[in-house]
Structures are given as C-alpha cells and as structure tokens.
Coordinates of C-alpha atoms and ligand atoms in Angstrom, one line a residue:
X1 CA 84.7 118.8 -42.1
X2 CA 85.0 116.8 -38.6
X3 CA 81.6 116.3 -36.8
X4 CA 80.9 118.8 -34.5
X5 CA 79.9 117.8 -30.6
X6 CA 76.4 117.4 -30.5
X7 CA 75.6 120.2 -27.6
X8 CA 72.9 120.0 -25.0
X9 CA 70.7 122.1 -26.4
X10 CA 69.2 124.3 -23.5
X11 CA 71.2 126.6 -21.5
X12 CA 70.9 126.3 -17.5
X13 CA 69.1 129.1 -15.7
X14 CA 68.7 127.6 -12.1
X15 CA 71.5 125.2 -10.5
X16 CA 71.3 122.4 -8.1
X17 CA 74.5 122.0 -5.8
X18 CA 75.8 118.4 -5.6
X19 CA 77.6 117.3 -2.8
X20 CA 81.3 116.0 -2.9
X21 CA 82.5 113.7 -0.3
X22 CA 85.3 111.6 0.6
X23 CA 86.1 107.8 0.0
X24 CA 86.3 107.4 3.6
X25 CA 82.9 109.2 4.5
X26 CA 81.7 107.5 1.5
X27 CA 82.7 103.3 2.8
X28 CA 80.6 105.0 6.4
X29 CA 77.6 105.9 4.1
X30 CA 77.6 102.9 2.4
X31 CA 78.3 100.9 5.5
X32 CA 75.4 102.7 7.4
X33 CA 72.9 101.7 4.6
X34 CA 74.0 98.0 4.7
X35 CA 75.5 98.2 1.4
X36 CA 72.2 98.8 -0.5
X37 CA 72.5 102.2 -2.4
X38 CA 68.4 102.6 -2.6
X39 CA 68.4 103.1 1.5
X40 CA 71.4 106.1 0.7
X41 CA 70.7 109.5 1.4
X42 CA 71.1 111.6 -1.8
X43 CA 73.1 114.0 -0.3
X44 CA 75.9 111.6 0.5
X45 CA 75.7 111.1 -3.7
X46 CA 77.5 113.2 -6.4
X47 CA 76.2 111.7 -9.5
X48 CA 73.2 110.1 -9.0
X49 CA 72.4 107.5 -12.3
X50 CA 70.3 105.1 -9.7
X51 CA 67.2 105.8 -12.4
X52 CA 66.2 108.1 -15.1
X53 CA 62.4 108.4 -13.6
X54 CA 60.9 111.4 -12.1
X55 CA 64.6 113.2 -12.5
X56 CA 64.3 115.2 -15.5
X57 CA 64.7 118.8 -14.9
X58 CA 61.5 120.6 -16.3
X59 CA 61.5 123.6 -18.8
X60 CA 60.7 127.1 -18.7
X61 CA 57.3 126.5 -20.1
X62 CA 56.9 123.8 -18.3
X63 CA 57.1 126.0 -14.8
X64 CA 55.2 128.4 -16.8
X65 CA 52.5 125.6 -16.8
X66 CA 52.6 124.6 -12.9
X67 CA 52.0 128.3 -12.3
X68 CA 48.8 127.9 -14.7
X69 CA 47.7 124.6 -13.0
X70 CA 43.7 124.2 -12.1
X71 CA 43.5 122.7 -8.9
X72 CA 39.4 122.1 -9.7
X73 CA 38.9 118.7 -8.3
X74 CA 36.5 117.9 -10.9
X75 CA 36.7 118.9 -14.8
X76 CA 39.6 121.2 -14.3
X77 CA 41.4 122.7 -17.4
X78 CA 44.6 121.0 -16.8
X79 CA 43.4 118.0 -16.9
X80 CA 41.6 119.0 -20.5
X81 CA 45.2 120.0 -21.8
X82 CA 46.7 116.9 -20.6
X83 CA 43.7 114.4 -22.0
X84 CA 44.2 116.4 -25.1
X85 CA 47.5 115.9 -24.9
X86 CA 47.6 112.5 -24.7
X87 CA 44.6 111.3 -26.6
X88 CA 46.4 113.6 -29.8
X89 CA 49.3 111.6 -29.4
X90 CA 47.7 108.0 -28.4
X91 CA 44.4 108.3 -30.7
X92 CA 43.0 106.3 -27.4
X93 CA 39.8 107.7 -26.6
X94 CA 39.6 106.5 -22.8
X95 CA 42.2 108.4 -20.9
X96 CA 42.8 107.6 -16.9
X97 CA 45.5 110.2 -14.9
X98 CA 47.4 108.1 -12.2
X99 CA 50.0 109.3 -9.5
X100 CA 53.0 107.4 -11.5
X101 CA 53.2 104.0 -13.9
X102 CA 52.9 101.1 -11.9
X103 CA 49.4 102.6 -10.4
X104 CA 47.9 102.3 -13.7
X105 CA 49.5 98.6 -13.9
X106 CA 48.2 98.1 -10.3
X107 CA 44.6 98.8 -12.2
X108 CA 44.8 97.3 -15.6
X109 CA 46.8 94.2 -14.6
X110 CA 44.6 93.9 -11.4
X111 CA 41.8 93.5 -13.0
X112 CA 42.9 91.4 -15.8
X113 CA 44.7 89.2 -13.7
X114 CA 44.5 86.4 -11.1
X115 CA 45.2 83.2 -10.8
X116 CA 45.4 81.2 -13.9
X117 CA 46.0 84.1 -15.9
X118 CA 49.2 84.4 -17.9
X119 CA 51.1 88.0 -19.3
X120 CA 53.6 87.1 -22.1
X121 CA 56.0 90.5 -22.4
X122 CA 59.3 91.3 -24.2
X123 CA 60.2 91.7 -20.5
X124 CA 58.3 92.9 -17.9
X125 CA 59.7 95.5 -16.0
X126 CA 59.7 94.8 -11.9
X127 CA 56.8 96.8 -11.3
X128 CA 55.0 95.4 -14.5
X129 CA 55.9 91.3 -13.0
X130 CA 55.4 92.6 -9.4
X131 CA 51.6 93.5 -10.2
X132 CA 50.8 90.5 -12.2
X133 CA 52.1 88.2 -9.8
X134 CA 50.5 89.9 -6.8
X135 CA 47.4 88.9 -8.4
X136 CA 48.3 85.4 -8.3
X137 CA 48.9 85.7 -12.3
X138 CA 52.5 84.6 -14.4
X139 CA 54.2 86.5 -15.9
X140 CA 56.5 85.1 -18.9
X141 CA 59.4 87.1 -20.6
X142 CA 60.1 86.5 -24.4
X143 CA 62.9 88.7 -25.2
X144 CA 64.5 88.3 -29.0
X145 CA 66.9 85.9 -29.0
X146 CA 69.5 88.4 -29.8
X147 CA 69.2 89.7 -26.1
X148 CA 71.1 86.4 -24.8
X149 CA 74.2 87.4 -26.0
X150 CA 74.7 90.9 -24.4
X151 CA 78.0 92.1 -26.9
X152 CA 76.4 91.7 -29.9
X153 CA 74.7 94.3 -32.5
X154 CA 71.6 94.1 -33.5
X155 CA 69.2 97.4 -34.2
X156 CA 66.3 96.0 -32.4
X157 CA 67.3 93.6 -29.1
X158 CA 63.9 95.2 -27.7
X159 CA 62.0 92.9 -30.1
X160 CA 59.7 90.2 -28.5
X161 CA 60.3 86.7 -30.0
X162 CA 57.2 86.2 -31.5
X163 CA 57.3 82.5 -31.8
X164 CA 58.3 81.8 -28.4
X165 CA 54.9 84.3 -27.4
X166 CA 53.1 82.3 -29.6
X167 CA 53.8 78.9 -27.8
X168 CA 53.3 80.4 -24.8
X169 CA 50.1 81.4 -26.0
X170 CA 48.9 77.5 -27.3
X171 CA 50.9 76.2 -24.0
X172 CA 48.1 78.4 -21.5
X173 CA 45.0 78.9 -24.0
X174 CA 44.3 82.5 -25.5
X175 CA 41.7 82.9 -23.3
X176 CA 43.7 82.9 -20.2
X177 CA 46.4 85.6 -21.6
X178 CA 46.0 88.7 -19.6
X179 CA 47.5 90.6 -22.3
X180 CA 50.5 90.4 -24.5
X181 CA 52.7 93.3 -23.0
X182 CA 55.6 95.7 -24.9
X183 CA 57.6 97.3 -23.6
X184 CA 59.1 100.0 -25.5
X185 CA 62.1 100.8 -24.7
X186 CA 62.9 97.5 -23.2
X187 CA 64.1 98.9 -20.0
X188 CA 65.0 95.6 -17.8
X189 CA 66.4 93.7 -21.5
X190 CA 69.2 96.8 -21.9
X191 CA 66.7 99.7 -22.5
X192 CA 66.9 98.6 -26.5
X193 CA 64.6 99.8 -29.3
X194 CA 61.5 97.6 -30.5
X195 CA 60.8 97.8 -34.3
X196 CA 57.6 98.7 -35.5
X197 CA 58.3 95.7 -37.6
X198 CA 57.6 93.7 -34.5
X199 CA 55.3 95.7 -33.2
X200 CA 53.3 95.1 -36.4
X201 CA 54.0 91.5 -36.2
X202 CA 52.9 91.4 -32.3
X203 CA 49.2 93.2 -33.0
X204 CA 48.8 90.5 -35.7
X205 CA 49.9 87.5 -33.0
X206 CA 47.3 89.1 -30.9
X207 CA 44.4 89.4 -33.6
X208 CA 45.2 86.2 -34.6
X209 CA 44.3 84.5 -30.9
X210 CA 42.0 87.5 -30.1
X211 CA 44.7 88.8 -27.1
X212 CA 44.8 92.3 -25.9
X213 CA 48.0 94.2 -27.2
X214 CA 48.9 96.9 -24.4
X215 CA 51.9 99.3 -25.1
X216 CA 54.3 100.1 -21.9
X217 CA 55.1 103.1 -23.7
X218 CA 56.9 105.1 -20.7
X219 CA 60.1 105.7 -23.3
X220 CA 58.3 105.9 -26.1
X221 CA 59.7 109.1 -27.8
X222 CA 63.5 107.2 -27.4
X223 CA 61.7 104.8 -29.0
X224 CA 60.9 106.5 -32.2
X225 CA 63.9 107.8 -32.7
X226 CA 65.8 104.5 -33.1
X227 CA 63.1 103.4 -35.4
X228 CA 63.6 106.5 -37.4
X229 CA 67.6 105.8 -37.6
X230 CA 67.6 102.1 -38.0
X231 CA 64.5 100.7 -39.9
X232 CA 64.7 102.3 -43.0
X233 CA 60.8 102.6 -43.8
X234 CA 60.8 105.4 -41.2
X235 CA 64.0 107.4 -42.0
X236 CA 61.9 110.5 -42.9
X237 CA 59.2 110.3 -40.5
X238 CA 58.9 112.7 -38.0
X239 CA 59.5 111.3 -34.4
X240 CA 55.8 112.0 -32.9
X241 CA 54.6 110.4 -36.0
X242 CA 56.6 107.1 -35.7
X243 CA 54.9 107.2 -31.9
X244 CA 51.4 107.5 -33.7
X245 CA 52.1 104.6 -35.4
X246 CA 53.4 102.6 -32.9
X247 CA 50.4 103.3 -30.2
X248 CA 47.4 102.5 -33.0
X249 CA 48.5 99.2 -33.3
X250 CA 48.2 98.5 -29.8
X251 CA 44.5 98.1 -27.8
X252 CA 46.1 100.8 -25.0
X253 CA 49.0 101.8 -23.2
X254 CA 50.5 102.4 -19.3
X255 CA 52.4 105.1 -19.1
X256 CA 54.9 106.4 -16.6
X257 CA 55.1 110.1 -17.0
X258 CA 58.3 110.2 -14.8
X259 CA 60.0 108.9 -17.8
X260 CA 59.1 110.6 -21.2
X261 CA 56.8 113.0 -20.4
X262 CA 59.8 115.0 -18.8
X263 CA 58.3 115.6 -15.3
X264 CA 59.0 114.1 -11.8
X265 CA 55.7 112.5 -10.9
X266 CA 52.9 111.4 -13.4
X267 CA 51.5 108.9 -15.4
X268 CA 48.2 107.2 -16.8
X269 CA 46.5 104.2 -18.6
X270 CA 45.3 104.9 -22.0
X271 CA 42.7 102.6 -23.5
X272 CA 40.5 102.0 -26.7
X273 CA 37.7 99.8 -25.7
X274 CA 34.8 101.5 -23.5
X275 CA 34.2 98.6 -20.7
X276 CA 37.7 98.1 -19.9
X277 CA 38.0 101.7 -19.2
X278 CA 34.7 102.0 -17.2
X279 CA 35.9 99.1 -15.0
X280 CA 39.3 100.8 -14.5
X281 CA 38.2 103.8 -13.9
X282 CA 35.7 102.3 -11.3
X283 CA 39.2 101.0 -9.7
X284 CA 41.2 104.3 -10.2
X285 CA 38.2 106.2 -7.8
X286 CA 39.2 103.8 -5.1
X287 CA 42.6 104.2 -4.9
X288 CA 44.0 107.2 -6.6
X289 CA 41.3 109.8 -7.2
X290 CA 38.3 110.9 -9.0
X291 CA 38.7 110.6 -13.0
X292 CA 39.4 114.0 -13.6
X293 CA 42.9 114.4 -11.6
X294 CA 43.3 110.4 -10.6
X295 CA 46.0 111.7 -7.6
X296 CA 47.4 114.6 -9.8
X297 CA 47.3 118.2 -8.9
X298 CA 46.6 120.3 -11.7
X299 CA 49.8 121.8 -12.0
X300 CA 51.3 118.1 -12.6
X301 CA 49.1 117.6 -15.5
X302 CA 50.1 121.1 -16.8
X303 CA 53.8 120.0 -16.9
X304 CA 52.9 116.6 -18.1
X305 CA 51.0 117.8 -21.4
X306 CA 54.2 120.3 -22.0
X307 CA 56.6 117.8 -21.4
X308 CA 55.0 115.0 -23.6
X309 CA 55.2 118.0 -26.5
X310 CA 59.3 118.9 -25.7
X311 CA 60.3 115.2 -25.6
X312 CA 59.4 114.8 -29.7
X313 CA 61.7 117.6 -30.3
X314 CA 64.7 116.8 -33.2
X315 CA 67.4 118.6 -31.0
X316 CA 66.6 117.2 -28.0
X317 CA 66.2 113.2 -28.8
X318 CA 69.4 113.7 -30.8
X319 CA 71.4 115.3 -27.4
X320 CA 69.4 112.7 -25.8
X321 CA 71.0 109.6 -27.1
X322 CA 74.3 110.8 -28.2
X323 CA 74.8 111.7 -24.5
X324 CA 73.7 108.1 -23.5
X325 CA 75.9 106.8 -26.1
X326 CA 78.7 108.4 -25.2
X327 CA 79.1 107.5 -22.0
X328 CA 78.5 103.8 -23.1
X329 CA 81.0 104.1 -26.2
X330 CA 84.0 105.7 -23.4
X331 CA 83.4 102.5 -21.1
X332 CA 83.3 99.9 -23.8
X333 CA 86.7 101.5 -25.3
X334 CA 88.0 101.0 -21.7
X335 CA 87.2 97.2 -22.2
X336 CA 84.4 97.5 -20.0
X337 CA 81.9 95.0 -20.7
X338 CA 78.5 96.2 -21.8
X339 CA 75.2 95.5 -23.1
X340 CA 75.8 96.6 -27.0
X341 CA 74.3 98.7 -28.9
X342 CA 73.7 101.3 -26.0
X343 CA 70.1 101.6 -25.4
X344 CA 68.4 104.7 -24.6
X345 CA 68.3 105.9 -21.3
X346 CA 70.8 103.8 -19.5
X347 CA 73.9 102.0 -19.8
X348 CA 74.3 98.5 -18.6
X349 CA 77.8 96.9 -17.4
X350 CA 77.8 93.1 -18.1
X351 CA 79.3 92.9 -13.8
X352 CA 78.9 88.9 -14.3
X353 CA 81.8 89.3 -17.2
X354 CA 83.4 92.3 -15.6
X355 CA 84.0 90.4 -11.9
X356 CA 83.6 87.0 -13.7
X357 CA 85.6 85.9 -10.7
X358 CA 82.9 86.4 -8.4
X359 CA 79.5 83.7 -8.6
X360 CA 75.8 85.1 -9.5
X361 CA 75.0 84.1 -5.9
X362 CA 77.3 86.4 -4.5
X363 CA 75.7 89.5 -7.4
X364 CA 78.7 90.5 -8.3
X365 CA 76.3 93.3 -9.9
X366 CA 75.7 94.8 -6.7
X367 CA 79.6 94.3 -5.9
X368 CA 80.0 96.9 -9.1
X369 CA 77.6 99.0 -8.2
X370 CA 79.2 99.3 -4.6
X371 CA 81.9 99.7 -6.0
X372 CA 81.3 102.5 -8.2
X373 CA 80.0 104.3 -5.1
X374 CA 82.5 103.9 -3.2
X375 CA 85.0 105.2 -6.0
X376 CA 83.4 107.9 -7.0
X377 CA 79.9 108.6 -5.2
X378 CA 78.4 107.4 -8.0
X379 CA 74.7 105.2 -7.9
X380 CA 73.6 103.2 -10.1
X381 CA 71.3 100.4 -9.9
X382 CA 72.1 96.4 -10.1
X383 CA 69.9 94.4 -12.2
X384 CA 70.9 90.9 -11.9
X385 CA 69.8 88.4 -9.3
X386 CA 69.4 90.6 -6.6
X387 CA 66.8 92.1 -8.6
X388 CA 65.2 89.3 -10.1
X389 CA 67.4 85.7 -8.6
X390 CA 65.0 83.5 -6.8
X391 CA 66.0 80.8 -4.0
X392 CA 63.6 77.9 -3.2
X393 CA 63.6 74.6 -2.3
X394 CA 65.5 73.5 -5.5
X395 CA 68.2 76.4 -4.6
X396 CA 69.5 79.4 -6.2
X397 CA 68.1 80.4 -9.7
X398 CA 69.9 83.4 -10.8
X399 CA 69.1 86.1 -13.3
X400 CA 69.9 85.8 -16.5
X401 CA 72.4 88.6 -16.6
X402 CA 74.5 90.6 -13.6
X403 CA 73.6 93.9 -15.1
X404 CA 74.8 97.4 -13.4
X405 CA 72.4 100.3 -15.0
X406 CA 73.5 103.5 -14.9
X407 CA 70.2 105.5 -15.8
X408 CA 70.5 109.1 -17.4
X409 CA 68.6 111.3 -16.1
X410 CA 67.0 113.9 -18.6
X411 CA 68.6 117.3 -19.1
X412 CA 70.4 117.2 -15.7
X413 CA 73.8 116.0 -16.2
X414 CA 76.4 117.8 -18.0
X415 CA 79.3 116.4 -20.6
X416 CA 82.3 116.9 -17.9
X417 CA 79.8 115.3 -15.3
X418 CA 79.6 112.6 -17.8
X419 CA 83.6 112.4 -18.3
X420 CA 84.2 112.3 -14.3
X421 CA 82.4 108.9 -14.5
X422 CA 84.4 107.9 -16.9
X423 CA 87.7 108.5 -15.3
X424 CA 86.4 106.7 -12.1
X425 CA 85.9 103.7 -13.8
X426 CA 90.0 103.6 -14.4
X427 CA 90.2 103.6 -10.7
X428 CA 87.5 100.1 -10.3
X429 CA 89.3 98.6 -13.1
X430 CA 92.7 98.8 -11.3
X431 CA 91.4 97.2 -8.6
X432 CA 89.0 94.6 -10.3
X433 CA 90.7 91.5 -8.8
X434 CA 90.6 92.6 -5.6
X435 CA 86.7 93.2 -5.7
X436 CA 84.5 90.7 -3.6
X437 CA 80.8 89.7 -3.2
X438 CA 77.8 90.2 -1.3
X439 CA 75.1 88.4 0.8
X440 CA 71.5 89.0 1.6
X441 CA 71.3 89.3 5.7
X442 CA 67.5 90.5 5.2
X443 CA 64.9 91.1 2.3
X444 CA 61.1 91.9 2.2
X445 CA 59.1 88.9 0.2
X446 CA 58.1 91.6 -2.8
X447 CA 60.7 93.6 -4.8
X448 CA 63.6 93.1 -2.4
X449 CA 66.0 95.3 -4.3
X450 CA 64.3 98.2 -2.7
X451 CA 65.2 97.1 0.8
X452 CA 67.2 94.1 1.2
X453 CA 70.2 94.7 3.5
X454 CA 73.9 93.1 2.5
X455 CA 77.0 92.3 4.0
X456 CA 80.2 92.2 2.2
X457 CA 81.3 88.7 1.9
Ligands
LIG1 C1 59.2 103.1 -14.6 C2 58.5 102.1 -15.3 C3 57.3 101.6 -14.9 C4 56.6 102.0 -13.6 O1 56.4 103.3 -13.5 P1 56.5 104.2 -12.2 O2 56.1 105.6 -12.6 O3 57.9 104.0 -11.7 O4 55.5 103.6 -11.2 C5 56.7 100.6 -15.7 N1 57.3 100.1 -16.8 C6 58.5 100.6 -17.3 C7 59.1 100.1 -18.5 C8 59.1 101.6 -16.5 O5 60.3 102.0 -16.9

C-alpha cells in the first residue's frame, strides 16, 4: 500500500484572516519600507515565514492554562508548574523565567563575558554573537565541515567540529572560554540536527579543559526527533527521553520558549551549578523581574509548561517535519538550490547559487527574499551578508552563505498554504535573470538586519 499523507494532526477551531493584496500594492509596501521586510506591516503579508518564533498557535489546554494563570508576583503556582516543568525535563536544578531567549543570553553571556573572553559555538545565533560581543567578548563559529558545502547529505550538519573547537581552545587558553555553546537545532548553519554523538564528544572536550558546556536548546524537541531517525542507538527512544539525554550532558541551557515550548513569548536559563545561578539571578532582578515570574505573567508560564509537554508528542514532531520537508523537497525538485537535508523549522534557498549572477555585496539574499514578496506576499528572512557581512577598512567580508530562510511557523500554516508558495516560486524562477541587487543606504551599528534601509541597485 502507498504511504498515506501525513495529516496535521489537530483540527482548527478559531481562524485568523490573512490578507491578500496585489503585486502592485505589494512593490508600494515594499517600497515604503525601503525594501527591508522586518519594517513591513503584517497586514500587507499573506504568508508570513519571516520566523518560526513566538508564532505557534497554542492549544486548547494551553488557553485552558492562561485562564488558570497566578498572577502572584512572588511564589505563584504557575510558576511551580513551569519550574516543574522544566526542571523534569532538564534535570537542572536552578531554573531562571526570562521574557524571551536572548534575555537569558543577555544574563549568562553578560556575566561570563568581557573582554578577553572567547565563546566557541556550532554557530552562534545573532542574538547569541550579538550578546557576547556587546561584552567586548569573541565569539567563534566551528560548524562541521559538512556545512560548507550546502547540497550535500549528511544526517548531522548541526555537529560542531570538535577539533577546530579544540584549537580554538589551546589558541585562547581554557581559562578564558566563556563557554563552549550548542546549538541545537543549528538555526543560523541550516536549522540541522546535532548528534548526541557530538554532543557526547563536546561534554568530553569540555571536561577535558574544564569549559562550561551550555545547551541553546530553543528547538530541542526537533532535535530529538532527527536523533531518533538517523543515529541508530536512539531508534526506539522515546523523543522526551533523547532530550533527557541530550540536556544532562550539558552544565545548563538558554532557552527561547517562543520556539519549542509552543507559545508566543517566553523563555529561561537553566543551570546546574549553585553560584552561577545566584549571580544570574542577582542579574535577572535587575532587568526582568523578581525570580519567581522573571517578566512572565503567570498565564505565560501556564502555556509554557503545557506547550513544552505537547511538543514531545509522536504525531505532532512527525507532521512537524514532514511539513518542513515538504516544502523543501517541492523547491529542490523545481531546481531550486537549497541547503540539503532540510532542517527542522526552516528551509534555506542557497540565493548566492540561485542569483549567482548577482555579487555577495549586492546580497543577492535579500534580492530573493524581495523578491518572493513581491511575487507572492510572501516573507522570509535573508541570512547572508546582510545579516552577518562586515565592511572595514580592509573592505567587504561577506557571509559565508547568501541564505533565504523561510521559517515555519508551528501549527499555523496549512498544506494548500504550503502549495501556494510553491507555485510562486515558478513565477521568480521565470524571471531569475532579470532579478538585481541591493544596497545599504542606512544601518544601526548592532544587528542591522532588523533595521537597515535598501535601495534597489
Ligand atoms: C530565537 C533564538 C534565540 C533568541 O531567543 P529570543 O526568544 O528570540 O530572544 C537564541 N538562540 C537561538 C538558536 C534561537 O533560535
């Protein structure tokens, strides 16, 4: 017998209206917003892939939760479910609520940081680099080597390259590593699945020089199930479990809640050893609340200990990357280049191969990504050089890959929604020669993807 379609399994009992509009109103929009797509409206977009984070749509019990939320500023019982919650799962007995991930890297990194201090990751996600480097620290990417060539297979392209870490390590001194940081998915290397094989390998690089291993474990749960389909040790293990795993090797973790905890704002920093967590939570007073809530309402926390439950569930991580898949499988069979295997949450168009006619320092990633707008209201999100390119004195040092992400957000799109972005890549392939590139008129000194304006070239 055929396979049957893999379903999403929930049925929809409140709908959102998008918004169709025209290519002509659409160029306007785009114009209006200097041809960044972060500074559009999100009612002048239909389907909105700019990221996966804080756009799941919540559950039944998880609305049953906000309803039960305990807005007790100190010891409230939400709070109590989610530490629970979390510390279950984690086996991490210090347990710090923050308003979203990068406030818990803002606290753990700041206070690990500062100048002379170095953070070796698989990658470092924006925020993750942004907050090590505001403290004057480096930050140093060692990505498997089987991430440089973006069309090849291999199960695990989320793997750190453990001798590269380890010669960064000798190169600075142990003692002034921050941390050793991964990231699991690898969101900014093409959201791909880290082994527990390296994950092992990376706790014993750290006992080895005495370095603190610290989990980004914000897709965690997608995690685990690649481990449980591709590394053969875990082909039985139950999905939660395989997470287990993964978080006692580590020393703690940063969370973003917005991503696999299945709610729209959340997150926290998870740690074993008592005096770090005293000093961060000294820190978290300051700036995002008392310990018990750490700029959560109660009803958050509610949703965040019921979502971190849901996202283990069989039928949902199985609809969960199938639908990712899918989309990424329909493109590549277009000959649309992409990062392969398909990660997780996202899929990423190689734009440097796709426009190969167009230079990094004219990101023809944000050219696709314009592009794709403009075609078929569609956002996604360029990670290239615009992202993470550099100019100083030397020149122009480009990113190593003109990457257009096109993030899934959880539950929330449908398959047909899915096949209209399909078809509207027919219409940018057409017209690929035509396509041009972009300058930078005006950008902010941190994170300038967020803000930067562009002119069309
Ligand atoms: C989203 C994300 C963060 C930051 O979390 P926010 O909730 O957006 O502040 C950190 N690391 C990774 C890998 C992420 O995907």
């Amino acid at each position: 017998m055929p396979a049957k379609t893999i379903i999403e399994p929930f049925r929809i009992k409140m709908v959102e209206p998008i918004h169709a509009t025209t290519e002509v109103e659409r160029k306007e929009y785009i114009r209006k917003a200097h041809y960044n797509l972060f500074l559009l409206n999100s009612d002048e977009v239909l389907i909105d892939f700019l990221t996966d984070s804080g756009t799941s749509a919540m559950s039944a019990e998880q609305w049953a939760g906000m309803m039960r939320g305990d807005e007790s500023y100190a010891g409230a019982r939400s709070w109590h479910r989610m530490r629970e919650e979390i510390h279950d799962l984690t086996g991490y007995p210090h347990i710090l609520p923050t308003h979203q991930g990068r406030a818990a890297e803002r606290i753990l990194y700041g206070y690990l940081g500062g100048s002379g201090k170095v953070f070796i990751s698989n990658t470092h996600f924006d925020t993750t680099r942004a907050n090590i480097e505001f403290t004057g620290a480096t930050a140093i990417d060692c990505p498997h080597p089987s991430n440089a060539d973006s069309a090849k297979y291999y199960p695990f392209k989320g793997d750190l390259d453990i001798e590269a870490a380890e010669k960064v390590i000798r190169e600075y001194g142990s003692e002034n590593v921050g941390a050793l940081i991964l990231t699991v998915t690898n969101n900014s290397g093409g959201g791909q699945p880290v082994s527990m094989h390296n994950a092992r390998a990376v706790r014993d690089l750290c006992k080895k020089y005495g370095i603190r291993f610290i989990l980004d474990a914000c897709r965690i749960a997608e995690n685990a199930y690649f481990i449980h389909e591709r590394e053969e040790e875990f082909a039985e293990h139950d999905f939660r479990e395989i997470a287990m795993e993964m978080f006692r090797l580590a020393d703690g973790c940063i969370m973003s809640a917005k991503k696999d905890a299945l709610v729209n704002i959340g997150g926290f920093l998870a740690l074993k050893d008592k005096t770090l967590a005293e000093a961060c939570q000294n820190l978290l007073i300051i700036t995002e609340g008392f310990t018990t809530y750490g700029g959560l309402s109660g009803r958050d926390m509610e949703a965040i200990a019921q979502g971190l439950k849901e996202v283990f569930r069989a039928d949902y991580l199985k609809y969960r990357i199938r639908s990712t898949t899918y989309l990424g499988e329909k493109l590549k069979d277009k000959g649309v280049p992409v990062i392969w295997p398909i990660g997780g949450h996202a899929v990423y168009l190689d734009a440097g191969k796709f426009y190969s006619h167009i230079p990094p320092e004219q990101f023809p990633g944000q050219a696709l990504a314009v592009e794709l707008y403009i075609k078929g209201g569609i956002r996604g999100v360029e990670i290239g050089s615009v992202m993470f390119g550099k100019t100083d004195e030397q020149g122009f040092h480009p990113a190593p890959k003109e990457l257009v992400r096109l993030a899934i957000p959880r539950r929330v799109y449908t398959q047909s929604h899915i096949d209209y972005v399909i078809e509207i890549m027919d219409d940018i392939i057409a017209e690929k020669e035509k396509a041009r590139g972009y300058r930078i008129v005006k950008e902010p000194p941190f994170l300038r993807h967020f803000s930067a304006h562009f002119e069309p070239l």
